[in-house]
Coordinates of C-alpha atoms and ligand atoms in Angstrom, one line a residue:
X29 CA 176.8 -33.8 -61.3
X30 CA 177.2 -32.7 -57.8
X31 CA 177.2 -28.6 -57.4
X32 CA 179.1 -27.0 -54.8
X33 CA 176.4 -24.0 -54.5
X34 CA 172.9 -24.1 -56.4
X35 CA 170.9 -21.0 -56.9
X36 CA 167.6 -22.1 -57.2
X37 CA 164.6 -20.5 -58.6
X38 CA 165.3 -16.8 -59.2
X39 CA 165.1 -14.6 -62.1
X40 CA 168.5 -15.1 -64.1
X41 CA 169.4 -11.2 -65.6
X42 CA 172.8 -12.3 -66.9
X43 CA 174.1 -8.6 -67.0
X44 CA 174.4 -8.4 -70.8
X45 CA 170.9 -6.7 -71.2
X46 CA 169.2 -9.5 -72.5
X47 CA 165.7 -10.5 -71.3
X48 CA 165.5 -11.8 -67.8
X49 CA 164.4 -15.8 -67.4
X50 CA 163.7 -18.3 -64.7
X51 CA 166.9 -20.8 -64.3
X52 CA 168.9 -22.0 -61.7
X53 CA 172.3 -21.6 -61.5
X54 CA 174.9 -24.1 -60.6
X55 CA 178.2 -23.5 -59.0
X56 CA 181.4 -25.6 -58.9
X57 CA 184.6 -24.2 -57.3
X58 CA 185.0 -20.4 -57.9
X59 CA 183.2 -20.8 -61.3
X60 CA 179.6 -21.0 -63.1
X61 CA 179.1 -24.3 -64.2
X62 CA 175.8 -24.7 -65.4
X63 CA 172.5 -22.1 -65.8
X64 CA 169.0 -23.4 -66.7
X65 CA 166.6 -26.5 -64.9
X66 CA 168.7 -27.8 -62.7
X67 CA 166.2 -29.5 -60.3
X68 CA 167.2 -32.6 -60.8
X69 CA 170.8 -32.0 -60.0
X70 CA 172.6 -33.0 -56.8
X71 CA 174.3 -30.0 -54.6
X72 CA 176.2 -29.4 -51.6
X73 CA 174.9 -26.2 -50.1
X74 CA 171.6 -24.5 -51.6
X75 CA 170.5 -21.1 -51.7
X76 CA 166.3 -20.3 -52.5
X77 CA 166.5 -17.6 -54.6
X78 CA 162.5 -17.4 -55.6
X79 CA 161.3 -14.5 -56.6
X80 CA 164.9 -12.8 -56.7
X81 CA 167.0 -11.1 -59.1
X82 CA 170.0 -13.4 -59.9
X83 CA 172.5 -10.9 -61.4
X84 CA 176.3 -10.4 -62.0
X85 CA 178.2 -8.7 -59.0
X86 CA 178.4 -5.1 -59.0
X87 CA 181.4 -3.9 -60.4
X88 CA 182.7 -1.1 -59.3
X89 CA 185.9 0.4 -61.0
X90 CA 185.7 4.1 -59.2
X91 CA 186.6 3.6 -55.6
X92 CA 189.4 4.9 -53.3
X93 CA 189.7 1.5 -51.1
X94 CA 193.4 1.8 -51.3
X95 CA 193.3 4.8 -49.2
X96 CA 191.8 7.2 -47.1
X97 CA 189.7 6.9 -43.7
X98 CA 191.7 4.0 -41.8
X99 CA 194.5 3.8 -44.2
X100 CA 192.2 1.6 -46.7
X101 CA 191.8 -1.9 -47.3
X102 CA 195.1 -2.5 -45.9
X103 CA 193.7 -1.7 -42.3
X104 CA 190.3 -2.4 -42.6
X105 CA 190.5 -5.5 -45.0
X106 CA 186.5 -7.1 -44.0
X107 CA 184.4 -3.9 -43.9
X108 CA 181.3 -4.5 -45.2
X109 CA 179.8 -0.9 -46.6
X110 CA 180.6 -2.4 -50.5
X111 CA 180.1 -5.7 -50.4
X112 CA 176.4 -5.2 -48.9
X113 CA 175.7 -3.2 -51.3
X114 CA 176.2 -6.3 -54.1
X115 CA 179.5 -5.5 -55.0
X116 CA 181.9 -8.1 -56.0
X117 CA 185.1 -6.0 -57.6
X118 CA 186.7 -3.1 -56.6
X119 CA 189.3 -1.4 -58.5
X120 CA 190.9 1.6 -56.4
X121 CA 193.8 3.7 -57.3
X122 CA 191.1 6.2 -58.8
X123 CA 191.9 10.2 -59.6
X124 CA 195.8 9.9 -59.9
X125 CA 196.8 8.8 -56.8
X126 CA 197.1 5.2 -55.7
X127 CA 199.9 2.8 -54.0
X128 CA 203.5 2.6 -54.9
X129 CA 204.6 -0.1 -55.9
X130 CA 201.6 -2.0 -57.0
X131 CA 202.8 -5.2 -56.9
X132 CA 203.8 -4.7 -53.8
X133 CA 200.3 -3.4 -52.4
X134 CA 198.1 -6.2 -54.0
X135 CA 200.9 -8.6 -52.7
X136 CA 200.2 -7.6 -49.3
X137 CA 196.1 -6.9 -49.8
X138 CA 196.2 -10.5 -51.1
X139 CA 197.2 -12.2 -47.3
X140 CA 194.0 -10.3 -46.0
X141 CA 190.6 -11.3 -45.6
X142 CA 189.0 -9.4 -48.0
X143 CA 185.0 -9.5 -48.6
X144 CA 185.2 -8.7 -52.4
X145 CA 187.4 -8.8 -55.3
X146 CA 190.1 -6.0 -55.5
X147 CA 192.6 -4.7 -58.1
X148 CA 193.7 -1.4 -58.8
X149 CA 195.0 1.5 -61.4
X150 CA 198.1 3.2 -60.7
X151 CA 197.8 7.4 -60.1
X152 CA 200.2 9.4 -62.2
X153 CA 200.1 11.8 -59.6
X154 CA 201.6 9.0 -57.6
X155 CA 204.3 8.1 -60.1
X156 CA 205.0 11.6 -60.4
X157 CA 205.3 11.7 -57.0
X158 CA 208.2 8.8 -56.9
X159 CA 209.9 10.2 -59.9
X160 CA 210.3 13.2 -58.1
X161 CA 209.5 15.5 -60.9
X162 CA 208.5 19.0 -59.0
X163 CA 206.3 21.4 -59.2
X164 CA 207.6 22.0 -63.1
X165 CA 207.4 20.2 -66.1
X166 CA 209.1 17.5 -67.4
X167 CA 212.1 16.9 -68.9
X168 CA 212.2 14.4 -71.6
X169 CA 214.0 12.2 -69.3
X170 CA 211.3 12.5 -66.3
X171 CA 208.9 11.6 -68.8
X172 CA 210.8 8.3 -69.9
X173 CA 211.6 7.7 -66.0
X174 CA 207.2 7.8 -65.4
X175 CA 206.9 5.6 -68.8
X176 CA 209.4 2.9 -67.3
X177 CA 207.0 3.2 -63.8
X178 CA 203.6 2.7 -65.9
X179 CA 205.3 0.0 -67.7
X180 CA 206.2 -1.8 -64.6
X181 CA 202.5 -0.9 -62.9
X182 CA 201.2 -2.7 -65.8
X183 CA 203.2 -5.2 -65.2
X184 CA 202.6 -5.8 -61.7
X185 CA 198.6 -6.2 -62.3
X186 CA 197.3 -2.2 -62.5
X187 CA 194.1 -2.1 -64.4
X188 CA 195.3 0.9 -65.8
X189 CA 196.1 4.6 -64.7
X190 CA 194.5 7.5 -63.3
X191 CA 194.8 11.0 -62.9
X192 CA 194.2 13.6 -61.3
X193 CA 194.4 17.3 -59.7
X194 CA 196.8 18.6 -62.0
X195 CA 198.0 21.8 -62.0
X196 CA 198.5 23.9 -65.5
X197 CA 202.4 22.7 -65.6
X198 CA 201.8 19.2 -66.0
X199 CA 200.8 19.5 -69.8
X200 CA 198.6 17.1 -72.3
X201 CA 201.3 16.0 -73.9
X202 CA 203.1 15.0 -70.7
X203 CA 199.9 12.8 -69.2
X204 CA 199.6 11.4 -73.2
X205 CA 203.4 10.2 -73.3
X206 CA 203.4 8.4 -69.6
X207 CA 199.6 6.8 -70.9
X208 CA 201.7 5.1 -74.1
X209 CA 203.0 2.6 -72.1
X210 CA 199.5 2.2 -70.2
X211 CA 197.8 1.7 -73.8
X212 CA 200.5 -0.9 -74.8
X213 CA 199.6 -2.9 -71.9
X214 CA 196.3 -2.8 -72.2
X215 CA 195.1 -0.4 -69.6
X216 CA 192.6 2.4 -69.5
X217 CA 193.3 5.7 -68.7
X218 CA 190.8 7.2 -66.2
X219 CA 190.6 10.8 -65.2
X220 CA 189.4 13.0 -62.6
X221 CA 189.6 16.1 -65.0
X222 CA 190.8 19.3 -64.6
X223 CA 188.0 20.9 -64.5
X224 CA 184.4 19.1 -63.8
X225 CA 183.2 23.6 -63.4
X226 CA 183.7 26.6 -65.9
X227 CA 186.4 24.5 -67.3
X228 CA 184.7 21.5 -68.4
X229 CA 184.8 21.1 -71.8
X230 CA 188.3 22.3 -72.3
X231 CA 188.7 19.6 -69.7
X232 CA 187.0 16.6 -71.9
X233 CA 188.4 17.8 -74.9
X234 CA 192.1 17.1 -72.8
X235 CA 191.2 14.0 -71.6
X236 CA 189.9 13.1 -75.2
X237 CA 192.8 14.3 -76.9
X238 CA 195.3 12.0 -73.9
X239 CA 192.6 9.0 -75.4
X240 CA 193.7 9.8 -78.8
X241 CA 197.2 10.6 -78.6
X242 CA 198.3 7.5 -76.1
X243 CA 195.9 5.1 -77.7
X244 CA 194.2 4.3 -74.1
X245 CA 190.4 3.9 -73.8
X246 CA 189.5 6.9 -71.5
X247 CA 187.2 6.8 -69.0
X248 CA 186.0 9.9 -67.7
X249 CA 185.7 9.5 -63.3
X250 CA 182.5 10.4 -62.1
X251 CA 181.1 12.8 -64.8
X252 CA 179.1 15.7 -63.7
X253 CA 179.0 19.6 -63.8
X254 CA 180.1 20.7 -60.9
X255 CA 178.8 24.1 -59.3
X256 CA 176.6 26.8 -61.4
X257 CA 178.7 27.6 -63.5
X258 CA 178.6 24.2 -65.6
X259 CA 175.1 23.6 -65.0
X260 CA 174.0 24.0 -68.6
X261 CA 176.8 22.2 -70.1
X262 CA 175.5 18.4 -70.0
X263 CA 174.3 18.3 -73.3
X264 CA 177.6 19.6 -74.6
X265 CA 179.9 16.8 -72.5
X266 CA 177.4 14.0 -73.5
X267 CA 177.7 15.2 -77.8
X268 CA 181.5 15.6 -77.1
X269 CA 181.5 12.0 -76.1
X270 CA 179.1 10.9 -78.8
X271 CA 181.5 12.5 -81.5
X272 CA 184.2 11.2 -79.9
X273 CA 183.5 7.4 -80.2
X274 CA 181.9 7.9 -83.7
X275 CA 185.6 8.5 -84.3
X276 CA 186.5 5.4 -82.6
X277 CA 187.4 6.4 -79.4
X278 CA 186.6 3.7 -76.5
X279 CA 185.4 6.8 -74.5
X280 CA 183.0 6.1 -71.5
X281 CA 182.1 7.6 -68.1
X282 CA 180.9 6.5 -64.4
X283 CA 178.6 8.3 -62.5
X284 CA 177.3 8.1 -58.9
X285 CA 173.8 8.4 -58.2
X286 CA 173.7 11.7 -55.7
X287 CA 173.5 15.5 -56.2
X288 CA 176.3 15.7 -54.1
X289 CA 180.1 15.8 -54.2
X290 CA 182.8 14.6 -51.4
X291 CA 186.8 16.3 -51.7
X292 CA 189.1 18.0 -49.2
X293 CA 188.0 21.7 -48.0
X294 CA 190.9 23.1 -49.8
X295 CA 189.2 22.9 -53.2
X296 CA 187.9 25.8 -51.7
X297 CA 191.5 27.5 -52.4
X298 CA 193.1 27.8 -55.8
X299 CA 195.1 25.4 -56.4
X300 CA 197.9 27.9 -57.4
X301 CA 198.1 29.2 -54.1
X302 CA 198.3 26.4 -52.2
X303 CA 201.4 25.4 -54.4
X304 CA 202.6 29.0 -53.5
X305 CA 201.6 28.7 -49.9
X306 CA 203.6 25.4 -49.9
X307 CA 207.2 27.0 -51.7
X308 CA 206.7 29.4 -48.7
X309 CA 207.2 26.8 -46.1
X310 CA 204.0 25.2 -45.3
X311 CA 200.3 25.7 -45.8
X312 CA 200.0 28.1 -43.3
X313 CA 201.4 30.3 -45.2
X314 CA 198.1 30.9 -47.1
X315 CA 197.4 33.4 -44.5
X316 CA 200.0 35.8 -45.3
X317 CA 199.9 39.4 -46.0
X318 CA 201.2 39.1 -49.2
X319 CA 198.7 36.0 -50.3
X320 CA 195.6 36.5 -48.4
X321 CA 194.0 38.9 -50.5
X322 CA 194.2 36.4 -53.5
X323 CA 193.1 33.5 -50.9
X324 CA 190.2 35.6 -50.0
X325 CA 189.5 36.7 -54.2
X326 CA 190.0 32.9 -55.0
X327 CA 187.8 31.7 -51.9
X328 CA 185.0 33.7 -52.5
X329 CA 184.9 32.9 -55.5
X330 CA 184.5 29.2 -55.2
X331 CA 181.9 29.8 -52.6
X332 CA 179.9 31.5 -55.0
X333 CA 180.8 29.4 -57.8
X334 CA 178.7 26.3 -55.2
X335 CA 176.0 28.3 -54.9
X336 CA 176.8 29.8 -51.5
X337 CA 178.2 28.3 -48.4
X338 CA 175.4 26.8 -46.8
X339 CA 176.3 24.2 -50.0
X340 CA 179.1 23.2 -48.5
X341 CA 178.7 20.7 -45.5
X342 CA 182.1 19.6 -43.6
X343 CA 183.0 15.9 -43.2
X344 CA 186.0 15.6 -42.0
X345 CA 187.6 12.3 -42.3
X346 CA 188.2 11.7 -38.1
X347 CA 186.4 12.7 -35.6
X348 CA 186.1 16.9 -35.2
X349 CA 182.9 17.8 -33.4
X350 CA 183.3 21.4 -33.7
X351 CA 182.6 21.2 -37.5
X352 CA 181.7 17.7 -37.9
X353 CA 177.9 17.7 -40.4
X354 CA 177.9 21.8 -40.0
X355 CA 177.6 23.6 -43.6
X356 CA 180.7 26.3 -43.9
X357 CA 177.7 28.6 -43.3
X358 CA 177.1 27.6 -40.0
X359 CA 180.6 27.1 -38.8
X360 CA 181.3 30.5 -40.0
X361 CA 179.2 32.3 -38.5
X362 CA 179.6 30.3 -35.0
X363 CA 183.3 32.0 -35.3
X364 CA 182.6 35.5 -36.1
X365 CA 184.4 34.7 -39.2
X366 CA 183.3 35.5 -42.8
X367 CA 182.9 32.0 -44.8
X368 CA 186.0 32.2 -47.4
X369 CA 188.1 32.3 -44.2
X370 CA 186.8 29.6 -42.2
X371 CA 187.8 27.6 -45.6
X372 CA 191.1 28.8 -45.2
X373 CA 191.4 27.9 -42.0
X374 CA 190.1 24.4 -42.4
X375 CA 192.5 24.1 -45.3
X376 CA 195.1 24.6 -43.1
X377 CA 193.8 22.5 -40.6
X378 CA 193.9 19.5 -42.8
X379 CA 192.5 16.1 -43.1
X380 CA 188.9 18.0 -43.3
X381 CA 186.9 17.2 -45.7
X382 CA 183.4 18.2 -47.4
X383 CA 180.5 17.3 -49.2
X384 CA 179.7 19.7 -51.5
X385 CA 176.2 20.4 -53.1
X386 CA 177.1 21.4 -56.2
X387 CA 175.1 19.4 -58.7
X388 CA 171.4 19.6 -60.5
X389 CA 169.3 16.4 -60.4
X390 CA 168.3 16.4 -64.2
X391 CA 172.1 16.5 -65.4
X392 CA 172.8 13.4 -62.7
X393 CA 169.8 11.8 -64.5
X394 CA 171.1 12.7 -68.3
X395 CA 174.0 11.5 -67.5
X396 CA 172.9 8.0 -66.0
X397 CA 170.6 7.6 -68.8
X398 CA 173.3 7.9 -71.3
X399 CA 174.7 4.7 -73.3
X400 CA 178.4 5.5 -73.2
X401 CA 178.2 6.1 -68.9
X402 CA 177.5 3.1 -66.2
X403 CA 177.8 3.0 -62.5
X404 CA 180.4 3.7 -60.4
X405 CA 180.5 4.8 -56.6
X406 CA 183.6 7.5 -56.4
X407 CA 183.1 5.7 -52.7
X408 CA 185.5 4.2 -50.0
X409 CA 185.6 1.5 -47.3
X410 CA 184.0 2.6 -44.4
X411 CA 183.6 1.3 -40.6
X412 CA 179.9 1.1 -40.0
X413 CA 178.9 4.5 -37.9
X414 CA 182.6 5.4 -37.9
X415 CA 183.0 9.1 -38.7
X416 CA 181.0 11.6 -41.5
X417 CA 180.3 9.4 -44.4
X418 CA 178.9 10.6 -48.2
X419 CA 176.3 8.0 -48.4
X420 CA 177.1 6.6 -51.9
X421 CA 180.1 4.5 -49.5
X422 CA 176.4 2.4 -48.6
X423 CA 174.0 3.0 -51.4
X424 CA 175.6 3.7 -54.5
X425 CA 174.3 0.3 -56.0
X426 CA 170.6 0.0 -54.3
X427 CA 170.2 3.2 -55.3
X428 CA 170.4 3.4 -58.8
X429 CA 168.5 0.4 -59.1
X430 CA 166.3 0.8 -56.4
X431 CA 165.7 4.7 -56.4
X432 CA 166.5 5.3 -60.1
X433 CA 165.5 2.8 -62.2
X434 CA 162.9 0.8 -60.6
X435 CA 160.8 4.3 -58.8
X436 CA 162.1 6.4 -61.2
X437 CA 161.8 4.5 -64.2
X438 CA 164.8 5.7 -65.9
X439 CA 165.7 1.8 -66.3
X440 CA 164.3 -1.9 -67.0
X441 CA 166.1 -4.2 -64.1
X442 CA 168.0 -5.5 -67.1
X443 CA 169.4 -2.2 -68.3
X444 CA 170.4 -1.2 -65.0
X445 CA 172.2 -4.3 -64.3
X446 CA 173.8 -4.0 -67.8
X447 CA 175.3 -0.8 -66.2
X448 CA 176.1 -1.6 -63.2
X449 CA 178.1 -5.2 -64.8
X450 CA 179.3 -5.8 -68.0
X451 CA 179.6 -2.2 -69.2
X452 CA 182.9 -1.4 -66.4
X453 CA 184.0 -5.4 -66.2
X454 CA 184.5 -5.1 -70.0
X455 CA 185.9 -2.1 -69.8
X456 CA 188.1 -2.9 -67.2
X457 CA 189.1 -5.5 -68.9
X458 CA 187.7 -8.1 -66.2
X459 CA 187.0 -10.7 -69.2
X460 CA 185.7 -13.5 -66.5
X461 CA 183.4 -11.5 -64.8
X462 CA 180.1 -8.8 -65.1
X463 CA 177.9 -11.5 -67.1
X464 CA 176.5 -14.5 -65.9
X465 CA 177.9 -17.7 -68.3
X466 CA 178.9 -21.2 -68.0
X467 CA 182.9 -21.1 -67.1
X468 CA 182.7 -17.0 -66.1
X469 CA 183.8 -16.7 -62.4
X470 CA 180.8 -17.0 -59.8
X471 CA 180.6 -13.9 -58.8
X472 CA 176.7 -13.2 -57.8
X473 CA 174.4 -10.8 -56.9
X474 CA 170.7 -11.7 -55.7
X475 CA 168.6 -9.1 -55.0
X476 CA 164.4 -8.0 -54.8
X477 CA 163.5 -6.1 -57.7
X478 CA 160.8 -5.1 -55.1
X479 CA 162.7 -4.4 -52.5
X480 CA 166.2 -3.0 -53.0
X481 CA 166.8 0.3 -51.6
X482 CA 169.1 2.8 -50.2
X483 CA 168.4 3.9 -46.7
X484 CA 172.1 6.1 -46.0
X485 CA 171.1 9.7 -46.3
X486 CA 173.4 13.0 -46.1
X487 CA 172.2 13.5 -42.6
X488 CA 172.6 9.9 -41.8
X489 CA 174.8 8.3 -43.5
X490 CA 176.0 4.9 -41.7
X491 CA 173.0 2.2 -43.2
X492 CA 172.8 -0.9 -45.7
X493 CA 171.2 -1.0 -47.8
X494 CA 168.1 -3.4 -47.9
X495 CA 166.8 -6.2 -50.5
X496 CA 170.1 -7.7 -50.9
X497 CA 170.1 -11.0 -49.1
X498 CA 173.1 -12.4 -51.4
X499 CA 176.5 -11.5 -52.5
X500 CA 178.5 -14.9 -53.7
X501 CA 182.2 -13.9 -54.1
X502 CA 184.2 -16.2 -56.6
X503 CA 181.2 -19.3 -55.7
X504 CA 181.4 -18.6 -51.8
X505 CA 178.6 -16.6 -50.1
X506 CA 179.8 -13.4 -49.0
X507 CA 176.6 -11.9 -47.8
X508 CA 174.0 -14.5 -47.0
X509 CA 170.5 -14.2 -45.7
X510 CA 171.0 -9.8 -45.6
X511 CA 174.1 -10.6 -43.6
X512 CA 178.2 -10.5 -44.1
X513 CA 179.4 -14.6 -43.4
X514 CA 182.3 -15.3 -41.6
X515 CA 184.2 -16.4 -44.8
X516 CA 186.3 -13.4 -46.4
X517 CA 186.3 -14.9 -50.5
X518 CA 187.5 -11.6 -52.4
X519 CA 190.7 -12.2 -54.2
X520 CA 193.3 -9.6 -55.7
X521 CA 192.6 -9.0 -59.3
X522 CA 195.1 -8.2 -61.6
X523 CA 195.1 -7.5 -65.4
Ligands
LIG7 ZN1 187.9 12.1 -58.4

């Protein structure tokens, strides 16, 4: 036997929790072929992996890579922030919106050169969107026009759909009937929900109730409590969820490692009045007479809601050097302005967006811990040094193993590699991939428990991370020796 790729000498954690052991692994084609003594085995290329984690790729089924900063993977097809950090799959589309149509989108991602694996979910927002439905609810015949479109999503290789940033008219039962088709398929249905603040467990109770209505697994996007007011509510989400899959429900949750949130500014304004800004004639509109007084109730509200506005650090997604890393604070007072309406005003700037530090470390690590929740970035591609950056688009992986389980403790390397493989591939639905196994796709990660790391920060976000000399990408090295090869190996995943 002649291997294309041997992966000598490392630590084998195969991703499924179970005990780490010494074995080589042997790679023909895209595919596993062989794990164990392999020394006496022939190969074509060799990669030393002694004292070195050998694990599944990183998995990550929360990212935006469809869209955003550079137009997405489309435009920036070999950035290297995700597959540095270990990760093999991708799966955008996240929080309801995504590209329309899929097939067409994967289709054209498919003739790039893309570093890691890619597939997506499709948004409802986005199928919405194309229906054309309105700012109303919907008829029974919008609703069968958005089932035919998830039907046809599913169809053309979405993982499933998402949603998100719904206002009150777009009902349970609405998002439960267009998830039917979804659950027929196959797919999950993920959800940014409405509330992740006061609102949270009416929220999870929705999103559990879609789960049980539509017959989709749920999976709940980057769970947390967002802002004071849900700071004592943990406890509460995580036995809602327990209850919920004693019932039977495939209910689970992803969760980046980081205190911090990223969205646009104009969170910072109901969500009512920007709809009611927008029937005016535009966004500008917020500032008028007849609305400002609720913009300025709704604003200040938020802002306390944060904590205050020196929690709320703008990051806008190009280049804006009056505001660009200032907190609201700051930028407020270098107006003259009082804080809720330099939030309106960036609103109706646009394209500005913020990191938000609205979270409490010992809920982020309740969460983690949790059996039902695994990793997942909530990140986006990003051009190295390119523009403000949350730093979970470069450290999302290193650092919960690096940071959280390994100096932390909160994790054994195989429990954290559990979470951050074969909990989403399974639940994703990515049957050939997550655990490492004769005839499973060769999709590799080879790290040092010893050294893997974070090193992006808040204030400096734009760094690898380190002890990750390895990334193999369906049997082809995609990082080698801490460093991005020339060859692009990711492939478009479908389900
Ligand atoms: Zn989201």
């Amino acid at each position: 036997m002649t291997f294309d790729l041997l992966v000598r000498g490392g630590t084998v954690v195969d991703g499924t929790g179970a005990p780490g052991y010494a074995a080589d692994v042997g790679i023909v084609g895209d595919r596993i072929h062989a794990i164990g003594d392999l020394s006496a085995a022939d190969f074509r290329d060799v990669i030393d992996a002694a004292g070195l984690i050998v694990s599944p790729g990183f998995v990550d089924v929360h990212n935006h890579a469809c869209s955003e900063m550079d137009g997405g993977i489309l435009n920036i097809p070999d950035v290297e922030n995700q597959v540095r950090q270990g990760v093999t799959t991708l799966i955008g589309g996240n929080c309801g919106g995504s590209p329309w149509p899929i097939g067409e989108h994967l289709d054209a991602a498919d003739a790039l050169p893309i570093r890691q694996n890619y597939g997506v979910l499709v948004g409802m927002g986005t199928i919405r969107a194309e229906a054309q439905v309105g700012s109303e609810r919907a008829t029974p015949e919008d609703i069968e026009r958005m089932q035919r479109m998830a039907a046809q999503a599913m169809d053309e290789g979405a993982f499933g759909m998402s949603s998100g940033y719904f206002p009150d008219f777009v009902t349970t039962e609405e998002i439960a009937q267009v998830a039917r088709p979804i659950a027929e398929a196959g797919g999950v249905y993920a959800t940014h929900m409405r509330s992740e603040a006061a609102g949270l467990l009416d929220a999870l109770r929705e999103a559990i109730a879609i789960g049980e209505r539509s017959g989709c697994p749920v999976q709940i996007a980057h769970i947390k409590c967002w802002g004071t007011r849900a700071w004592d509510k943990a406890e509460q989400v995580l036995a809602m969820i327990d209850e919920a899959r004693e019932r039977g429900l495939d209910i689970t949750a992803d969760r980046y490692p980081y205190v911090a949130s990223f969205s646009g500014v104009a969170n910072i304004v109901p969500h009512a009045l920007r709809i009611e800004a927008d029937q005016r004639g535009g966004i500008e509109h917020l500032r008028d007479e007849e609305m400002i007084d609720r913009v300025r109730e709704g604003a200040e509200d938020f802002i306390d809601e944060v904590g205050g506005a020196q929690n709320i650090v703008f990051a806008p997604l190009e280049p804006m050097p009056d505001i660009d890393g200032k907190s609201l604070e700051q930028v407020a007072a270098e107006r003259g302005e009082e804080p809720w309406r330099t939030g309106m005003e960036m609103t109706i700037r646009g394209k500005v967006s913020c990191i938000f530090f609205t979270m409490r470390e010992d809920n982020v690590r309740a969460f983690m811990r949790h059996p039902a929740v695994f990793a997942g970035s909530d990140g986006h591609l990003r051009v190295l040094g390119k523009g403000v950056s949350h730093p979970r688009n470069y450290g999302t992986w290193p650092r919960w193993i690096g940071h959280y389980a390994r100096d932390e403790g909160l994790f054994g390397v195989e429990e954290v590699v559990r979470k951050c493989t074969s909990m989403p591939a399974r639940k994703f639905g990515l049957h050939e991939r997550g655990e490492l196994a004769p005839r499973r796709i060769a999709d590799l990660t080879i790290f040092s428990w010893e050294r893997i790391i974070d090193t992006a920060t808040f204030e400096d976000p734009h760094h690898y991370p380190r002890g990750i000399p390895h990334v193999i990408v369906n049997g082809v090295p995609a990082v080698r020796d801490g460093e991005a090869t020339e060859e692009a190996p990711g492939r478009v995943v479908r389900l």
